[in-house]
């Protein structure tokens, strides 16, 4: 099947060199093409070029994108999309002065979600998650990583991962799954958390692996949660079972999470609100994508990651939503794009790259997604009539996406 999109005012985010990620100064490069066409064959981009070069041929479908810009879909490389309840009561507690850590200590936070998630059936969780995915897709997201971590028991963690497997089978989005059994310490393990780490290693990981349920393994390596030692033990077990690490690091404190992630070849280390020079140095020359989660820092009023300093020192930066009910209840990547510019001082070019190609890398799909390139999946969105691509981050809070194509099909 051949589909033509014609009269595109501008294609944004073209990559002709098959780069897997962009680092330092490269992040400022954003190739565009004015007055363009794009041809889709089945699921993939077949060709694009200036309208003046479009040869006369037959297409099964044609769309006219006059006045509109075409962008590669956002890749959201960090979400906790499968959960049961929202947590607006804790939101109010935080406004009244309690900290995220204080709420967690008294059994709120992750444990609160785990309780509700344990009580929900697999079908109920699936239906809720599918609805959220549908909304995220319409806001321009074309690929998404989803973590477990609201189970915290073997049975419940498997239930969440099976929901993610069903989503992979039924959603047009490209989905990667991440096993985050070490997300919180259940109450009954308080004071002897090494026993919970044993459970993750000896029972959960082998079961998750035997059903092939996870692409990645994650640990919340931070003050008040899992230690570097816990993290090393869990990562070693996960790697043995074929899961590549992705780490929650340095949200609450300079936790050693960045170093442990790099040491174990993590595909990404995420959060990074607390970054010293040692963390930046350690990431240099590594294969690990530093990933910042602007929605979480915004929602919790956390210090901002030194994104500008990271890019200026030659590092890559990716930015994802962290969508979850406790610290980032928004999967809107258009908002992440705006925050990248407004709060972290990325230029629009850097912000697009941080939310597309670099997040694609952080979930292991930058060979097939994250830019407009011949042979990549035809996952892109067409904007409403807008003036320039800079308008996208500039006009924060407004949905600028008019139509969405995933795997070559218009939603
Ligand atoms: O990425 N930091 C740890 N995990 C989540 C929050 C989970 C929750 O509070 O429910 C995060 O921010
Ligand atoms: Fe997270």
Coordinates of C-alpha atoms and ligand atoms in Angstrom, one line a residue:
X1 CA 0.0 0.0 0.0
X2 CA 1.3 3.4 -1.0
X3 CA 0.3 6.6 0.8
X4 CA 1.3 10.1 -0.2
X5 CA 1.4 13.2 2.0
X6 CA 1.7 16.2 -0.2
X7 CA 2.2 20.0 0.2
X8 CA 3.8 19.7 3.6
X9 CA 4.8 23.2 4.6
X10 CA 7.9 21.7 6.4
X11 CA 9.2 18.3 7.3
X12 CA 11.1 18.6 10.6
X13 CA 13.7 16.2 12.1
X14 CA 15.1 14.6 9.0
X15 CA 18.2 12.3 9.5
X16 CA 20.1 11.1 6.5
X17 CA 23.0 9.6 8.4
X18 CA 21.4 6.9 10.5
X19 CA 22.7 8.3 13.8
X20 CA 21.6 6.3 16.8
X21 CA 21.9 9.3 19.2
X22 CA 23.0 12.9 19.2
X23 CA 25.6 14.2 21.6
X24 CA 26.8 17.7 22.7
X25 CA 26.8 20.2 19.7
X26 CA 25.1 17.6 17.4
X27 CA 21.9 18.2 19.5
X28 CA 21.5 21.6 17.8
X29 CA 21.2 20.1 14.4
X30 CA 17.6 19.7 13.2
X31 CA 17.3 19.2 9.4
X32 CA 14.1 20.5 7.8
X33 CA 12.7 20.5 4.3
X34 CA 10.2 23.1 3.0
X35 CA 7.3 22.5 0.6
X36 CA 7.7 18.7 0.7
X37 CA 6.1 15.4 0.0
X38 CA 6.5 12.1 1.9
X39 CA 5.6 8.6 0.7
X40 CA 4.7 5.7 2.9
X41 CA 4.9 2.1 1.8
X42 CA 3.1 -0.2 4.2
X43 CA 4.6 0.5 7.6
X44 CA 7.7 2.5 6.5
X45 CA 8.8 5.8 5.1
X46 CA 9.7 5.1 1.4
X47 CA 10.7 8.5 0.3
X48 CA 10.5 12.3 0.8
X49 CA 11.6 15.3 -1.1
X50 CA 10.6 18.7 -2.4
X51 CA 7.2 18.9 -4.1
X52 CA 8.9 20.0 -7.3
X53 CA 10.5 16.5 -7.5
X54 CA 7.3 14.6 -7.0
X55 CA 6.8 12.3 -10.0
X56 CA 3.4 11.5 -11.3
X57 CA 2.4 8.1 -10.0
X58 CA -0.6 6.3 -8.5
X59 CA -1.2 6.2 -4.7
X60 CA -3.7 4.2 -2.7
X61 CA -4.2 7.2 -0.3
X62 CA -3.4 10.9 -0.5
X63 CA -3.4 13.5 2.2
X64 CA -2.9 17.2 1.7
X65 CA -0.8 18.9 4.5
X66 CA -0.9 22.5 3.2
X67 CA 0.1 24.9 6.0
X68 CA 1.1 22.1 8.3
X69 CA 4.4 20.8 9.6
X70 CA 5.3 17.1 9.8
X71 CA 7.3 15.9 12.8
X72 CA 8.7 12.5 13.9
X73 CA 6.6 11.1 16.7
X74 CA 7.8 11.6 20.2
X75 CA 9.4 8.6 21.9
X76 CA 8.6 8.5 25.6
X77 CA 11.3 6.4 27.0
X78 CA 10.2 6.4 30.7
X79 CA 6.7 5.8 32.0
X80 CA 4.8 3.9 34.7
X81 CA 1.6 3.7 32.7
X82 CA 0.1 0.6 34.2
X83 CA -1.5 1.4 37.6
X84 CA -4.9 1.5 39.3
X85 CA -5.5 4.7 41.2
X86 CA -4.7 8.4 40.9
X87 CA -3.2 10.0 43.9
X88 CA -4.5 13.5 44.1
X89 CA -4.9 13.3 47.9
X90 CA -1.1 13.1 48.2
X91 CA -0.9 16.0 45.8
X92 CA -2.9 18.0 48.3
X93 CA -0.7 16.7 51.2
X94 CA 2.4 18.0 49.4
X95 CA 0.8 21.4 48.9
X96 CA 0.2 21.5 52.6
X97 CA 3.9 20.8 53.3
X98 CA 4.7 17.1 53.3
X99 CA 7.6 15.9 51.2
X100 CA 7.5 13.0 48.8
X101 CA 9.8 11.0 51.0
X102 CA 7.7 11.7 54.1
X103 CA 4.6 10.5 52.3
X104 CA 6.5 7.4 51.2
X105 CA 7.7 6.6 54.7
X106 CA 4.2 6.5 56.1
X107 CA 3.1 4.0 53.5
X108 CA 1.8 6.4 50.9
X109 CA 3.3 6.9 47.5
X110 CA 4.4 3.9 45.6
X111 CA 2.9 1.5 48.3
X112 CA -0.4 3.3 48.0
X113 CA -0.5 2.6 44.3
X114 CA 0.7 -1.0 44.8
X115 CA -2.2 -1.7 47.1
X116 CA -4.8 -0.5 44.6
X117 CA -3.0 -2.2 41.7
X118 CA -2.9 -5.5 43.6
X119 CA -6.7 -5.3 44.0
X120 CA -7.4 -4.6 40.3
X121 CA -7.8 -7.4 37.8
X122 CA -5.5 -7.8 34.8
X123 CA -8.4 -6.8 32.5
X124 CA -9.2 -3.7 34.5
X125 CA -5.6 -2.6 34.4
X126 CA -5.4 -3.3 30.7
X127 CA -8.5 -1.2 29.9
X128 CA -7.2 1.7 31.9
X129 CA -3.8 1.5 30.3
X130 CA -5.2 1.3 26.8
X131 CA -7.2 4.4 27.3
X132 CA -4.1 6.3 28.5
X133 CA -2.1 5.0 25.5
X134 CA -4.8 6.2 23.2
X135 CA -4.7 9.7 24.7
X136 CA -0.9 9.8 24.6
X137 CA -0.9 8.8 20.9
X138 CA -3.2 11.6 20.0
X139 CA -0.8 14.0 21.7
X140 CA 2.0 12.9 19.4
X141 CA 3.7 9.9 21.1
X142 CA 4.7 7.1 18.8
X143 CA 6.7 4.8 21.0
X144 CA 6.6 4.3 24.7
X145 CA 8.5 2.4 27.4
X146 CA 6.3 1.1 30.2
X147 CA 7.6 -0.2 33.6
X148 CA 6.1 -2.5 36.1
X149 CA 6.7 -1.6 39.7
X150 CA 3.3 -1.1 41.2
X151 CA 3.1 -4.8 42.0
X152 CA 5.9 -5.4 44.5
X153 CA 4.9 -9.1 44.9
X154 CA 5.8 -11.8 42.4
X155 CA 2.2 -12.3 41.4
X156 CA 1.4 -8.6 41.0
X157 CA 4.5 -7.8 39.1
X158 CA 3.8 -10.6 36.7
X159 CA 0.3 -9.3 36.3
X160 CA 1.5 -5.8 35.3
X161 CA 4.1 -7.2 32.9
X162 CA 1.4 -9.4 31.2
X163 CA -0.7 -6.3 30.8
X164 CA 2.2 -4.6 29.1
X165 CA 2.6 -7.7 26.8
X166 CA -1.1 -7.4 25.8
X167 CA -0.6 -3.7 25.1
X168 CA 2.4 -4.5 22.9
X169 CA 0.2 -7.0 21.0
X170 CA -2.8 -4.7 20.5
X171 CA -1.6 -1.1 20.4
X172 CA -0.2 0.6 17.2
X173 CA 2.5 2.2 19.4
X174 CA 5.9 0.7 19.6
X175 CA 6.2 -0.5 23.2
X176 CA 9.1 -1.7 25.4
X177 CA 8.6 -3.3 28.8
X178 CA 10.7 -2.7 31.8
X179 CA 10.7 -4.9 35.0
X180 CA 10.9 -2.6 38.0
X181 CA 10.3 -5.0 40.9
X182 CA 12.7 -2.8 42.9
X183 CA 10.6 0.3 42.9
X184 CA 9.6 0.4 46.6
X185 CA 10.1 -1.6 49.7
X186 CA 6.9 -3.3 50.9
X187 CA 6.0 -2.6 54.5
X188 CA 6.7 -6.1 55.7
X189 CA 10.3 -5.9 54.5
X190 CA 11.1 -2.6 56.2
X191 CA 14.3 -3.0 58.3
X192 CA 15.4 -6.0 56.3
X193 CA 15.1 -4.9 52.7
X194 CA 17.8 -7.3 51.6
X195 CA 15.2 -10.1 51.9
X196 CA 13.0 -8.2 49.4
X197 CA 16.0 -7.9 47.1
X198 CA 16.5 -11.7 47.5
X199 CA 12.8 -12.2 46.4
X200 CA 13.4 -10.0 43.3
X201 CA 16.5 -11.9 42.4
X202 CA 15.6 -15.4 43.2
X203 CA 11.9 -15.5 42.3
X204 CA 10.7 -12.5 40.3
X205 CA 13.6 -12.2 37.8
X206 CA 13.6 -15.9 36.8
X207 CA 9.8 -15.9 36.3
X208 CA 9.8 -12.7 34.4
X209 CA 12.5 -14.0 32.1
X210 CA 10.9 -17.4 31.6
X211 CA 7.8 -15.7 30.2
X212 CA 10.0 -13.3 28.2
X213 CA 8.1 -10.4 29.8
X214 CA 10.8 -7.7 30.1
X215 CA 13.1 -5.9 27.7
X216 CA 14.8 -4.0 30.5
X217 CA 15.4 -4.1 34.2
X218 CA 15.1 -1.1 36.4
X219 CA 15.9 -0.2 40.1
X220 CA 15.0 2.9 42.0
X221 CA 18.5 3.5 43.3
X222 CA 18.1 6.4 45.7
X223 CA 18.1 7.7 49.2
X224 CA 15.3 5.9 51.2
X225 CA 14.9 3.3 48.5
X226 CA 17.4 0.8 47.1
X227 CA 21.2 1.1 47.8
X228 CA 24.0 0.8 45.3
X229 CA 24.7 -2.6 46.7
X230 CA 21.1 -3.7 46.2
X231 CA 21.2 -2.3 42.7
X232 CA 24.4 -4.2 41.7
X233 CA 22.9 -7.5 42.9
X234 CA 19.7 -6.9 41.0
X235 CA 21.3 -5.8 37.8
X236 CA 23.7 -8.7 37.8
X237 CA 20.8 -11.1 38.0
X238 CA 18.8 -9.2 35.4
X239 CA 21.7 -9.1 32.9
X240 CA 22.2 -12.9 33.4
X241 CA 18.6 -13.2 32.2
X242 CA 19.0 -11.0 29.2
X243 CA 17.5 -7.8 30.5
X244 CA 19.5 -4.5 29.9
X245 CA 19.5 -2.0 32.8
X246 CA 17.7 1.3 32.8
X247 CA 18.1 3.0 36.2
X248 CA 16.1 5.5 38.3
X249 CA 19.1 7.5 39.7
X250 CA 19.8 10.7 41.6
X251 CA 16.3 12.0 42.1
X252 CA 16.5 12.5 45.9
X253 CA 20.2 12.5 46.4
X254 CA 23.6 12.0 44.7
X255 CA 22.9 8.3 45.1
X256 CA 25.7 6.5 43.1
X257 CA 23.0 5.5 40.7
X258 CA 24.7 7.1 37.7
X259 CA 27.9 5.3 38.4
X260 CA 26.3 2.0 38.9
X261 CA 24.2 2.4 35.8
X262 CA 27.3 3.2 33.6
X263 CA 29.3 0.3 35.2
X264 CA 26.6 -2.2 34.2
X265 CA 26.1 -0.8 30.7
X266 CA 22.7 0.8 31.4
X267 CA 21.0 2.0 28.2
X268 CA 19.8 5.0 30.2
X269 CA 20.0 6.6 33.7
X270 CA 17.0 8.6 34.4
X271 CA 15.9 11.6 36.7
X272 CA 19.3 13.1 37.4
X273 CA 18.0 16.1 39.5
X274 CA 21.1 15.7 41.7
X275 CA 24.1 15.8 39.5
X276 CA 27.7 16.6 40.5
X277 CA 30.7 17.0 38.2
X278 CA 31.7 13.4 39.0
X279 CA 28.4 12.2 37.5
X280 CA 28.9 14.2 34.3
X281 CA 32.5 12.9 34.0
X282 CA 31.3 9.3 34.5
X283 CA 28.8 9.6 31.6
X284 CA 31.4 10.9 29.1
X285 CA 32.4 8.2 26.7
X286 CA 29.7 5.8 27.9
X287 CA 26.9 4.1 26.0
X288 CA 24.4 5.3 28.6
X289 CA 21.8 8.0 27.8
X290 CA 21.3 10.6 30.5
X291 CA 17.5 11.1 30.7
X292 CA 15.8 14.0 32.3
X293 CA 12.2 13.9 33.4
X294 CA 10.9 17.5 33.4
X295 CA 7.3 16.7 34.5
X296 CA 8.5 15.0 37.7
X297 CA 10.8 18.0 38.7
X298 CA 7.9 20.3 37.9
X299 CA 5.3 18.4 39.9
X300 CA 7.6 17.8 43.0
X301 CA 9.3 21.2 42.8
X302 CA 12.7 19.5 42.6
X303 CA 15.9 21.2 41.6
X304 CA 16.4 21.1 37.8
X305 CA 18.9 18.8 36.2
X306 CA 21.9 20.7 34.7
X307 CA 20.8 19.9 31.2
X308 CA 22.6 22.9 29.6
X309 CA 25.9 22.0 31.4
X310 CA 25.5 18.4 30.3
X311 CA 25.0 19.2 26.6
X312 CA 27.8 21.9 26.8
X313 CA 30.2 19.2 28.1
X314 CA 29.5 17.0 25.1
X315 CA 26.9 14.7 26.6
X316 CA 23.6 13.5 25.1
X317 CA 20.4 14.5 26.8
X318 CA 17.0 12.8 26.5
X319 CA 13.8 14.0 28.0
X320 CA 10.8 11.8 28.8
X321 CA 7.5 12.1 30.7
X322 CA 8.0 9.7 33.7
X323 CA 4.2 9.4 33.5
X324 CA 3.0 8.0 36.8
X325 CA 0.3 8.8 39.4
X326 CA 2.7 10.0 42.1
X327 CA 5.3 12.3 40.6
X328 CA 4.3 13.1 37.0
X329 CA 0.6 12.6 36.2
X330 CA 1.0 13.8 32.6
X331 CA 2.1 11.9 29.5
X332 CA 2.0 15.0 27.3
X333 CA 5.3 15.1 25.5
X334 CA 4.4 18.4 23.9
X335 CA 4.6 19.8 27.4
X336 CA 7.9 18.1 28.0
X337 CA 9.2 19.8 24.8
X338 CA 8.1 23.2 26.1
X339 CA 9.6 22.6 29.6
X340 CA 12.9 21.5 27.9
X341 CA 13.1 25.0 26.4
X342 CA 11.5 27.1 29.1
X343 CA 13.0 25.5 32.3
X344 CA 16.2 23.8 31.0
X345 CA 17.2 26.4 28.4
X346 CA 17.5 23.9 25.5
X347 CA 17.0 25.4 22.1
X348 CA 14.0 24.2 20.2
X349 CA 16.3 22.1 18.0
X350 CA 17.9 20.4 21.0
X351 CA 14.5 19.9 22.6
X352 CA 13.1 18.1 19.6
X353 CA 16.2 15.8 19.5
X354 CA 16.0 15.2 23.2
X355 CA 12.4 14.0 22.9
X356 CA 12.7 12.0 19.7
X357 CA 16.0 10.5 18.6
X358 CA 17.6 10.5 22.0
X359 CA 14.6 9.0 23.8
X360 CA 14.4 6.4 21.0
X361 CA 18.0 5.5 21.8
X362 CA 17.1 5.3 25.5
X363 CA 14.5 2.6 24.7
X364 CA 16.6 0.8 22.1
X365 CA 14.6 1.8 19.0
X366 CA 16.6 4.6 17.4
X367 CA 17.4 2.3 14.4
X368 CA 13.7 2.3 13.5
X369 CA 12.3 5.4 15.1
X370 CA 13.1 8.9 16.3
X371 CA 13.6 10.8 13.0
X372 CA 12.3 11.1 9.5
X373 CA 14.4 8.8 7.5
X374 CA 13.9 6.4 4.5
X375 CA 13.3 2.9 5.9
X376 CA 12.3 4.0 9.4
X377 CA 8.7 3.3 10.6
X378 CA 6.2 5.8 9.4
X379 CA 5.5 7.2 12.9
X380 CA 4.9 10.9 12.7
X381 CA 2.3 13.6 13.4
X382 CA 1.1 16.5 11.4
X383 CA 0.6 19.8 13.2
X384 CA -2.4 22.1 13.0
X385 CA -1.6 25.1 10.7
X386 CA 1.3 26.8 12.6
X387 CA 3.9 29.3 11.6
X388 CA 7.2 27.6 12.5
X389 CA 8.5 24.6 14.4
X390 CA 9.6 26.9 17.2
X391 CA 5.9 27.5 17.8
X392 CA 5.6 23.9 19.1
X393 CA 7.6 24.5 22.4
X394 CA 6.6 28.1 22.5
X395 CA 2.9 27.6 22.7
X396 CA 2.9 25.5 25.9
X397 CA -0.3 23.8 27.1
X398 CA -2.0 23.9 23.7
X399 CA -2.4 20.7 21.7
X400 CA -0.8 21.4 18.3
X401 CA -1.2 17.9 16.9
X402 CA -3.9 17.6 14.2
X403 CA -3.3 14.1 12.8
X404 CA -1.2 11.1 13.8
X405 CA 0.3 8.3 11.6
X406 CA 1.6 5.2 13.3
X407 CA 3.2 2.3 11.3
X408 CA 2.0 4.1 8.2
X409 CA -1.6 4.3 9.1
X410 CA -3.6 7.4 10.0
X411 CA -5.4 7.1 13.4
Ligands
LIG1 O1 9.9 7.9 38.5 N1 11.0 7.7 41.4 C1 10.4 6.7 41.4 N2 9.4 6.3 40.8 C2 8.4 7.1 40.2 C3 7.4 7.6 41.1 C4 6.5 6.6 41.5 C5 5.4 7.0 42.4 O2 5.5 8.0 43.2 O3 4.3 6.4 42.3 C6 9.2 8.2 39.5 O4 9.1 9.4 39.8
LIG2 FE1 10.0 6.9 37.0

